[in-house]
Amino acid sequence: PRQHHAIGESEIACWTQLLLSHCLGRRTCRSTVHSPPTSRPALKAAIGAWRTLAMLLSGLLVTCVCRGATGDKLKPLTEIAPTEVELGAFSATVLGALEKLGFGPGTSAAPPVIHLVGASPVEAAVDWTPVCDTGARVVLVGPQAVPLTGTGQGDCVSVVEAVYTRDAVGKSAGHAEVADPDLIVLLNADLYHIQWRRSLAELLISRKPAVLTTYCEFEGHALTRILRWPEVEFKPAVLAQSDGVVKHAHGVDQTEGSAPIAPGSVPETRMLWRFAPNPHAHEKPRECYSLTTHGVRNAYWMGFRGEDPKESKTDL
């Protein structure tokens, strides 16, 4: 019955079967755990934690058990240079997002400022000329961001080498005019990972539209679970954990000089469009649990932003 939300033995067995089936690249059952009523946040948090744990365990099974048993040494996609066709999908995705959000040519909207967050040498190899031709200005932001690697890739692009926060771009010399974005884009970002938690919180607080692309289907579902429970996922202890990971990895204190995030200040999420295959990707999505193939860059996308208190609630 729907009113019974306890996780039973059959559901645990189902999850176990589901996790093991990832090693075989297939799914054999579906969990019957229902979403709890919004009036019971503690129970919601517990079930959310269980689901997140299940997702993490599935990843561990794939990497530790399956690959360990086969000796497979699949090279990470992040270490493989993208083809020209793949790079074309980066700019095509941003153009598609601009059109979907009403920033396209022929609209009354002013040319937008785009913060492309989590930028790396891959984004520096993209020809951004089609995006620049719309009048947009693009800022590549991230601790691994580098200048464009070629000529004629778009004269509207600038670079800020920094971990993304609300004021990271404004603090960078010469970027005052592009400090306030109209759109935030994260291409192939693992936004559900803990190191992104403060950046995600500040993105939602800004209430700016955001577009995310991912390699794999499970990544979008993992992020959706986080967005469902902001009162749990953005608690001070969780943000502190995120800060510690970032400081260890990049030597950056995200809290230094930034406005504090008060408990309860991260808003609910309003979906602009739901997680789905990206029509602008260079090829169709692949099964990410295979031991012999990679996911596809920009295979999936979603649009979202922090909800304005005056708006009606949009469920994830």
Tab-separated table of N, CA, C and O in Angstrom, residues 192-299:
chain	number	residue	atom	x	y	z
A	192	TYR	N	26.535	15.852	-9.381
A	192	TYR	CA	26.021	15.139	-8.216
A	192	TYR	C	27.124	14.780	-7.229
A	192	TYR	O	26.844	14.360	-6.109
A	193	HIS	N	28.380	14.920	-7.623
A	193	HIS	CA	29.493	14.617	-6.721
A	193	HIS	C	29.609	15.677	-5.629
A	193	HIS	O	29.270	16.846	-5.836
A	194	ILE	N	30.149	15.287	-4.492
A	194	ILE	CA	30.176	16.150	-3.316
A	194	ILE	C	30.968	17.434	-3.551
A	194	ILE	O	30.626	18.486	-3.002
A	195	GLN	N	32.019	17.391	-4.367
A	195	GLN	CA	32.835	18.598	-4.553
A	195	GLN	C	32.085	19.721	-5.245
A	195	GLN	O	32.495	20.873	-5.198
A	196	TRP	N	30.943	19.402	-5.863
A	196	TRP	CA	30.147	20.415	-6.543
A	196	TRP	C	29.056	21.007	-5.648
A	196	TRP	O	28.343	21.908	-6.068
A	197	ARG	N	28.932	20.541	-4.422
A	197	ARG	CA	27.745	20.871	-3.651
A	197	ARG	C	27.594	22.367	-3.375
A	197	ARG	O	26.505	22.923	-3.478
A	198	ARG	N	28.686	23.060	-2.996
A	198	ARG	CA	28.560	24.502	-2.755
A	198	ARG	C	28.269	25.254	-4.056
A	198	ARG	O	27.439	26.171	-4.086
A	199	SER	N	28.936	24.879	-5.135
A	199	SER	CA	28.659	25.533	-6.420
A	199	SER	C	27.213	25.312	-6.841
A	199	SER	O	26.557	26.227	-7.358
A	200	LEU	N	26.695	24.104	-6.621
A	200	LEU	CA	25.294	23.816	-6.953
A	200	LEU	C	24.355	24.644	-6.093
A	200	LEU	O	23.351	25.179	-6.584
A	201	ALA	N	24.670	24.776	-4.807
A	201	ALA	CA	23.841	25.585	-3.912
A	201	ALA	C	23.794	27.033	-4.388
A	201	ALA	O	22.721	27.656	-4.446
A	202	GLU	N	24.944	27.584	-4.735
A	202	GLU	CA	24.991	28.984	-5.165
A	202	GLU	C	24.299	29.162	-6.508
A	202	GLU	O	23.680	30.208	-6.763
A	203	LEU	N	24.388	28.161	-7.366
A	203	LEU	CA	23.680	28.218	-8.640
A	203	LEU	C	22.175	28.302	-8.405
A	203	LEU	O	21.481	29.125	-9.023
A	204	LEU	N	21.654	27.491	-7.494
A	204	LEU	CA	20.217	27.513	-7.201
A	204	LEU	C	19.806	28.820	-6.535
A	204	LEU	O	18.742	29.376	-6.841
A	205	ILE	N	20.635	29.318	-5.635
A	205	ILE	CA	20.326	30.583	-4.964
A	205	ILE	C	20.271	31.737	-5.969
A	205	ILE	O	19.456	32.654	-5.834
A	206	SER	N	21.107	31.689	-6.988
A	206	SER	CA	21.115	32.758	-8.001
A	206	SER	C	19.837	32.788	-8.821
A	206	SER	O	19.485	33.809	-9.406
A	207	ARG	N	19.142	31.616	-8.880
A	207	ARG	CA	17.901	31.466	-9.657
A	207	ARG	C	18.105	31.744	-11.145
A	207	ARG	O	17.173	32.100	-11.852
A	208	LYS	N	19.333	31.582	-11.611
A	208	LYS	CA	19.630	31.699	-13.032
A	208	LYS	C	19.357	30.363	-13.714
A	208	LYS	O	19.557	29.298	-13.120
A	209	PRO	N	18.900	30.380	-14.955
A	209	PRO	CA	18.706	29.106	-15.650
A	209	PRO	C	20.033	28.390	-15.849
A	209	PRO	O	21.056	29.020	-16.161
A	210	ALA	N	20.012	27.084	-15.650
A	210	ALA	CA	21.210	26.263	-15.796
A	210	ALA	C	20.902	25.097	-16.721
A	210	ALA	O	19.806	24.546	-16.703
A	211	VAL	N	21.887	24.729	-17.511
A	211	VAL	CA	21.771	23.586	-18.417
A	211	VAL	C	22.930	22.651	-18.129
A	211	VAL	O	24.090	23.067	-18.110
A	212	LEU	N	22.614	21.387	-17.901
A	212	LEU	CA	23.620	20.368	-17.604
A	212	LEU	C	23.567	19.273	-18.660
A	212	LEU	O	22.490	18.835	-19.055
A	213	THR	N	24.756	18.831	-19.104
A	213	THR	CA	24.822	17.628	-19.930
A	213	THR	C	25.634	16.571	-19.183
A	213	THR	O	26.489	16.893	-18.358
A	214	THR	N	25.350	15.299	-19.481
A	214	THR	CA	26.057	14.194	-18.833
A	214	THR	C	26.361	13.107	-19.856
A	214	THR	O	25.772	13.055	-20.936
A	215	TYR	N	27.286	12.234	-19.481
A	215	TYR	CA	27.589	11.063	-20.297
A	215	TYR	C	26.492	10.002	-20.179
A	215	TYR	O	26.157	9.335	-21.144
A	216	CYS	N	26.003	9.834	-18.939
A	216	CYS	CA	25.234	8.637	-18.607
A	216	CYS	C	23.878	8.974	-18.000
A	216	CYS	O	23.707	10.018	-17.371
A	217	GLU	N	22.953	8.044	-18.134
A	217	GLU	CA	21.609	8.236	-17.614
A	217	GLU	C	21.590	8.312	-16.091
A	217	GLU	O	20.875	9.123	-15.507
A	218	PHE	N	22.376	7.463	-15.411
A	218	PHE	CA	22.322	7.427	-13.953
A	218	PHE	C	22.756	8.748	-13.337
A	218	PHE	O	22.334	9.095	-12.229
A	219	GLU	N	23.585	9.540	-14.039
A	219	GLU	CA	24.053	10.806	-13.493
A	219	GLU	C	22.909	11.795	-13.311
A	219	GLU	O	22.844	12.520	-12.314
A	220	GLY	N	22.010	11.835	-14.274
A	220	GLY	CA	20.865	12.728	-14.157
A	220	GLY	C	19.944	12.325	-13.034
A	220	GLY	O	19.419	13.170	-12.304
A	221	HIS	N	19.741	11.024	-12.846
A	221	HIS	CA	18.880	10.557	-11.769
A	221	HIS	C	19.526	10.824	-10.407
A	221	HIS	O	18.834	11.159	-9.436
A	222	ALA	N	20.852	10.701	-10.331
A	222	ALA	CA	21.549	10.989	-9.070
A	222	ALA	C	21.398	12.460	-8.698
A	222	ALA	O	21.138	12.804	-7.533
A	223	LEU	N	21.530	13.358	-9.678
A	223	LEU	CA	21.364	14.784	-9.400
A	223	LEU	C	19.927	15.111	-9.026
A	223	LEU	O	19.682	15.909	-8.112
A	224	THR	N	18.976	14.510	-9.706
A	224	THR	CA	17.568	14.760	-9.408
A	224	THR	C	17.248	14.426	-7.956
A	224	THR	O	16.494	15.134	-7.282
A	225	ARG	N	17.827	13.332	-7.452
A	225	ARG	CA	17.601	12.966	-6.056
A	225	ARG	C	18.137	14.041	-5.110
A	225	ARG	O	17.524	14.344	-4.084
A	226	ILE	N	19.287	14.621	-5.448
A	226	ILE	CA	19.853	15.681	-4.611
A	226	ILE	C	18.944	16.912	-4.623
A	226	ILE	O	18.675	17.527	-3.581
A	227	LEU	N	18.460	17.271	-5.797
A	227	LEU	CA	17.628	18.466	-5.923
A	227	LEU	C	16.287	18.325	-5.206
A	227	LEU	O	15.677	19.324	-4.840
A	228	ARG	N	15.840	17.100	-4.986
A	228	ARG	CA	14.551	16.886	-4.328
A	228	ARG	C	14.594	17.288	-2.854
A	228	ARG	O	13.565	17.640	-2.279
A	229	TRP	N	15.756	17.192	-2.215
A	229	TRP	CA	15.832	17.392	-0.775
A	229	TRP	C	16.891	18.435	-0.410
A	229	TRP	O	17.916	18.114	0.206
A	230	PRO	N	16.675	19.693	-0.776
A	230	PRO	CA	17.677	20.722	-0.470
A	230	PRO	C	17.927	20.891	1.016
A	230	PRO	O	19.038	21.239	1.429
A	231	GLU	N	16.894	20.629	1.850
A	231	GLU	CA	17.065	20.798	3.290
A	231	GLU	C	18.031	19.772	3.870
A	231	GLU	O	18.585	19.976	4.955
A	232	VAL	N	18.253	18.690	3.134
A	232	VAL	CA	19.192	17.659	3.576
A	232	VAL	C	20.530	17.785	2.862
A	232	VAL	O	21.595	17.747	3.490
A	233	GLU	N	20.496	17.963	1.555
A	233	GLU	CA	21.704	17.920	0.745
A	233	GLU	C	22.558	19.180	0.826
A	233	GLU	O	23.720	19.168	0.400
A	234	PHE	N	22.009	20.277	1.376
A	234	PHE	CA	22.773	21.515	1.472
A	234	PHE	C	22.912	21.974	2.925
A	234	PHE	O	23.062	23.164	3.195
A	235	LYS	N	22.858	21.033	3.845
A	235	LYS	CA	23.085	21.349	5.248
A	235	LYS	C	24.519	21.844	5.441
A	235	LYS	O	25.406	21.508	4.654
A	236	PRO	N	24.781	22.649	6.481
A	236	PRO	CA	26.145	23.159	6.711
A	236	PRO	C	27.196	22.058	6.747
A	236	PRO	O	28.302	22.236	6.218
A	237	ALA	N	26.874	20.918	7.324
A	237	ALA	CA	27.855	19.826	7.397
A	237	ALA	C	28.202	19.293	6.009
A	237	ALA	O	29.362	18.942	5.739
A	238	VAL	N	27.202	19.232	5.130
A	238	VAL	CA	27.440	18.744	3.775
A	238	VAL	C	28.273	19.753	2.995
A	238	VAL	O	29.208	19.392	2.269
A	239	LEU	N	27.957	21.035	3.145
A	239	LEU	CA	28.733	22.069	2.469
A	239	LEU	C	30.175	22.087	2.966
A	239	LEU	O	31.115	22.280	2.188
A	240	ALA	N	30.356	21.876	4.262
A	240	ALA	CA	31.707	21.833	4.820
A	240	ALA	C	32.491	20.658	4.244
A	240	ALA	O	33.698	20.774	3.959
A	241	GLN	N	31.816	19.533	4.066
A	241	GLN	CA	32.479	18.381	3.453
A	241	GLN	C	32.898	18.702	2.020
A	241	GLN	O	34.006	18.369	1.594
A	242	SER	N	32.021	19.359	1.287
A	242	SER	CA	32.336	19.765	-0.079
A	242	SER	C	33.530	20.712	-0.098
A	242	SER	O	34.445	20.565	-0.917
A	243	ASP	N	33.528	21.680	0.806
A	243	ASP	CA	34.640	22.642	0.877
A	243	ASP	C	35.963	21.936	1.130
A	243	ASP	O	37.001	22.301	0.563
A	244	GLY	N	35.929	20.920	1.998
A	244	GLY	CA	37.149	20.184	2.304
A	244	GLY	C	37.697	19.442	1.101
A	244	GLY	O	38.912	19.422	0.868
A	245	VAL	N	36.805	18.841	0.313
A	245	VAL	CA	37.239	18.120	-0.884
A	245	VAL	C	37.857	19.084	-1.893
A	245	VAL	O	38.911	18.804	-2.482
A	246	VAL	N	37.217	20.240	-2.098
A	246	VAL	CA	37.728	21.225	-3.051
A	246	VAL	C	39.077	21.777	-2.595
A	246	VAL	O	40.005	21.935	-3.396
A	247	LYS	N	39.185	22.056	-1.320
A	247	LYS	CA	40.447	22.593	-0.810
A	247	LYS	C	41.576	21.585	-0.975
A	247	LYS	O	42.712	21.939	-1.325
A	248	HIS	N	41.283	20.322	-0.717
A	248	HIS	CA	42.301	19.280	-0.872
A	248	HIS	C	42.701	19.122	-2.345
A	248	HIS	O	43.886	18.941	-2.662
A	249	ALA	N	41.719	19.204	-3.256
A	249	ALA	CA	41.989	18.962	-4.676
A	249	ALA	C	42.606	20.166	-5.375
A	249	ALA	O	43.479	20.013	-6.232
A	250	HIS	N	42.161	21.378	-5.003
A	250	HIS	CA	42.565	22.570	-5.743
A	250	HIS	C	43.250	23.628	-4.886
A	250	HIS	O	43.679	24.666	-5.410
A	251	GLY	N	43.340	23.406	-3.580
A	251	GLY	CA	43.969	24.387	-2.710
A	251	GLY	C	43.185	25.674	-2.585
A	251	GLY	O	43.763	26.732	-2.320
A	252	VAL	N	41.871	25.615	-2.775
A	252	VAL	CA	41.025	26.805	-2.766
A	252	VAL	C	40.033	26.721	-1.616
A	252	VAL	O	39.373	25.691	-1.435
A	253	ASP	N	39.921	27.822	-0.863
A	253	ASP	CA	38.900	27.929	0.170
A	253	ASP	C	37.702	28.648	-0.429
A	253	ASP	O	37.730	29.861	-0.638
A	254	GLN	N	36.628	27.888	-0.733
A	254	GLN	CA	35.469	28.474	-1.404
A	254	GLN	C	34.730	29.478	-0.536
A	254	GLN	O	33.989	30.318	-1.055
A	255	THR	N	34.896	29.398	0.769
A	255	THR	CA	34.162	30.290	1.655
A	255	THR	C	34.839	31.636	1.814
A	255	THR	O	34.218	32.584	2.287
A	256	GLU	N	36.087	31.735	1.422
A	256	GLU	CA	36.843	32.977	1.620
A	256	GLU	C	36.295	34.089	0.725
A	256	GLU	O	36.304	33.984	-0.504
A	257	GLY	N	35.811	35.138	1.332
A	257	GLY	CA	35.304	36.288	0.592
A	257	GLY	C	33.949	36.081	-0.050
A	257	GLY	O	33.473	36.952	-0.787
A	258	SER	N	33.306	34.938	0.180
A	258	SER	CA	31.998	34.670	-0.409
A	258	SER	C	30.898	34.852	0.626
A	258	SER	O	31.123	34.663	1.829
A	259	ALA	N	29.722	35.200	0.149
A	259	ALA	CA	28.584	35.340	1.047
A	259	ALA	C	28.246	33.975	1.638
A	259	ALA	O	28.200	32.982	0.908
A	260	PRO	N	27.999	33.874	2.931
A	260	PRO	CA	27.673	32.578	3.538
A	260	PRO	C	26.323	32.066	3.048
A	260	PRO	O	25.438	32.840	2.680
A	261	ILE	N	26.184	30.761	3.045
A	261	ILE	CA	24.928	30.123	2.672
A	261	ILE	C	24.201	29.740	3.952
A	261	ILE	O	24.602	28.800	4.647
A	262	ALA	N	23.154	30.474	4.267
A	262	ALA	CA	22.421	30.230	5.505
A	262	ALA	C	21.607	28.947	5.392
A	262	ALA	O	21.115	28.602	4.313
A	263	PRO	N	21.467	28.213	6.485
A	263	PRO	CA	20.632	27.003	6.469
A	263	PRO	C	19.221	27.326	5.971
A	263	PRO	O	18.599	28.301	6.401
A	264	GLY	N	18.726	26.535	5.067
A	264	GLY	CA	17.386	26.735	4.536
A	264	GLY	C	17.285	27.758	3.423
A	264	GLY	O	16.187	28.018	2.927
A	265	SER	N	18.427	28.341	3.006
A	265	SER	CA	18.373	29.397	1.989
A	265	SER	C	18.415	28.861	0.558
A	265	SER	O	18.154	29.601	-0.389
A	266	VAL	N	18.766	27.584	0.389
A	266	VAL	CA	18.797	27.003	-0.960
A	266	VAL	C	17.363	26.668	-1.367
A	266	VAL	O	16.684	25.889	-0.693
A	267	PRO	N	16.882	27.231	-2.459
A	267	PRO	CA	15.470	27.054	-2.814
A	267	PRO	C	15.174	25.687	-3.439
A	267	PRO	O	16.088	24.933	-3.801
A	268	GLU	N	13.895	25.388	-3.554
A	268	GLU	CA	13.462	24.237	-4.326
A	268	GLU	C	13.866	24.458	-5.790
A	268	GLU	O	14.196	25.567	-6.207
A	269	THR	N	13.825	23.397	-6.566
A	269	THR	CA	14.244	23.462	-7.972
A	269	THR	C	13.041	23.509	-8.898
A	269	THR	O	12.083	22.752	-8.723
A	270	ARG	N	13.104	24.388	-9.860
A	270	ARG	CA	12.094	24.434	-10.919
A	270	ARG	C	12.713	23.857	-12.188
A	270	ARG	O	13.748	24.352	-12.660
A	271	MET	N	12.118	22.803	-12.719
A	271	MET	CA	12.631	22.186	-13.935
A	271	MET	C	12.217	22.999	-15.159
A	271	MET	O	11.037	23.312	-15.339
A	272	LEU	N	13.185	23.360	-15.981
A	272	LEU	CA	12.909	24.031	-17.247
A	272	LEU	C	12.631	22.996	-18.330
A	272	LEU	O	11.812	23.206	-19.210
A	273	TRP	N	13.361	21.903	-18.290
A	273	TRP	CA	12.993	20.686	-19.009
A	273	TRP	C	13.659	19.518	-18.312
A	273	TRP	O	14.703	19.637	-17.714
A	274	ARG	N	12.992	18.392	-18.363
A	274	ARG	CA	13.426	17.231	-17.598
A	274	ARG	C	14.602	16.520	-18.266
A	274	ARG	O	14.845	16.670	-19.467
A	275	PHE	N	15.305	15.764	-17.462
A	275	PHE	CA	16.454	14.996	-17.925
A	275	PHE	C	16.032	14.069	-19.061
A	275	PHE	O	15.083	13.294	-18.933
A	276	ALA	N	16.757	14.155	-20.201
A	276	ALA	CA	16.374	13.398	-21.389
A	276	ALA	C	17.569	13.323	-22.333
A	276	ALA	O	18.539	14.070	-22.181
A	277	PRO	N	17.526	12.434	-23.318
A	277	PRO	CA	18.588	12.429	-24.327
A	277	PRO	C	18.718	13.795	-24.986
A	277	PRO	O	17.717	14.460	-25.274
A	278	ASN	N	19.947	14.197	-25.214
A	278	ASN	CA	20.235	15.502	-25.801
A	278	ASN	C	20.106	15.403	-27.325
A	278	ASN	O	20.871	14.676	-27.964
A	279	PRO	N	19.172	16.129	-27.939
A	279	PRO	CA	19.001	16.038	-29.392
A	279	PRO	C	20.170	16.616	-30.178
A	279	PRO	O	20.253	16.415	-31.395
A	280	HIS	N	21.077	17.326	-29.496
A	280	HIS	CA	22.214	17.958	-30.166
A	280	HIS	C	23.508	17.175	-29.996
A	280	HIS	O	24.558	17.611	-30.472
A	281	ALA	N	23.451	16.027	-29.308
A	281	ALA	CA	24.639	15.189	-29.140
A	281	ALA	C	25.070	14.617	-30.488
A	281	ALA	O	24.266	14.492	-31.422
A	282	HIS	N	26.351	14.262	-30.585
A	282	HIS	CA	26.868	13.776	-31.872
A	282	HIS	C	26.458	12.340	-32.158
A	282	HIS	O	26.553	11.892	-33.309
A	283	GLU	N	26.011	11.602	-31.129
A	283	GLU	CA	25.463	10.267	-31.351
A	283	GLU	C	24.543	9.910	-30.195
A	283	GLU	O	24.486	10.605	-29.184
A	284	LYS	N	23.818	8.827	-30.347
A	284	LYS	CA	22.833	8.425	-29.344
A	284	LYS	C	23.522	7.926	-28.072
A	284	LYS	O	24.660	7.475	-28.112
A	285	PRO	N	22.818	7.978	-26.925
A	285	PRO	CA	23.400	7.483	-25.675
A	285	PRO	C	23.750	6.002	-25.762
A	285	PRO	O	23.161	5.243	-26.533
A	286	ARG	N	24.733	5.622	-24.950
A	286	ARG	CA	25.135	4.220	-24.849
A	286	ARG	C	24.923	3.734	-23.422
A	286	ARG	O	24.782	4.528	-22.496
A	287	GLU	N	24.932	2.430	-23.254
A	287	GLU	CA	24.871	1.815	-21.933
A	287	GLU	C	26.193	2.074	-21.207
A	287	GLU	O	27.253	1.656	-21.673
A	288	CYS	N	26.142	2.797	-20.112
A	288	CYS	CA	27.361	3.200	-19.411
A	288	CYS	C	27.941	2.104	-18.526
A	288	CYS	O	29.021	2.291	-17.963
A	289	TYR	N	27.235	1.001	-18.353
A	289	TYR	CA	27.732	-0.051	-17.476
A	289	TYR	C	28.508	-1.117	-18.240
A	289	TYR	O	28.942	-2.105	-17.661
A	290	SER	N	28.679	-0.923	-19.530
A	290	SER	CA	29.439	-1.880	-20.320
A	290	SER	C	30.914	-1.808	-19.940
A	290	SER	O	31.443	-0.747	-19.595
A	291	LEU	N	31.587	-2.942	-20.020
A	291	LEU	CA	33.014	-2.990	-19.693
A	291	LEU	C	33.893	-2.658	-20.882
A	291	LEU	O	35.099	-2.522	-20.741
A	292	THR	N	33.309	-2.527	-22.049
A	292	THR	CA	34.115	-2.343	-23.255
A	292	THR	C	33.812	-1.053	-23.999
A	292	THR	O	34.468	-0.758	-24.997
A	293	THR	N	32.817	-0.295	-23.575
A	293	THR	CA	32.477	0.953	-24.252
A	293	THR	C	32.285	2.080	-23.241
A	293	THR	O	31.980	1.840	-22.079
A	294	HIS	N	32.473	3.295	-23.727
A	294	HIS	CA	32.269	4.478	-22.908
A	294	HIS	C	30.850	5.013	-23.098
A	294	HIS	O	30.151	4.637	-24.038
A	295	GLY	N	30.492	5.950	-22.206
A	295	GLY	CA	29.320	6.758	-22.462
A	295	GLY	C	29.626	7.745	-23.572
A	295	GLY	O	30.730	7.759	-24.137
A	296	VAL	N	28.665	8.592	-23.885
A	296	VAL	CA	28.807	9.573	-24.964
A	296	VAL	C	28.834	10.970	-24.369
A	296	VAL	O	27.994	11.314	-23.532
A	297	ARG	N	29.772	11.777	-24.785
A	297	ARG	CA	29.820	13.166	-24.322
A	297	ARG	C	28.514	13.877	-24.695
A	297	ARG	O	28.031	13.759	-25.819
A	298	ASN	N	27.978	14.619	-23.734
A	298	ASN	CA	26.752	15.411	-23.940
A	298	ASN	C	25.547	14.554	-24.349
A	298	ASN	O	24.629	15.026	-25.010
A	299	ALA	N	25.543	13.285	-23.910
A	299	ALA	CA	24.481	12.367	-24.344
A	299	ALA	C	23.111	12.769	-23.811
A	299	ALA	O	22.103	12.584	-24.487
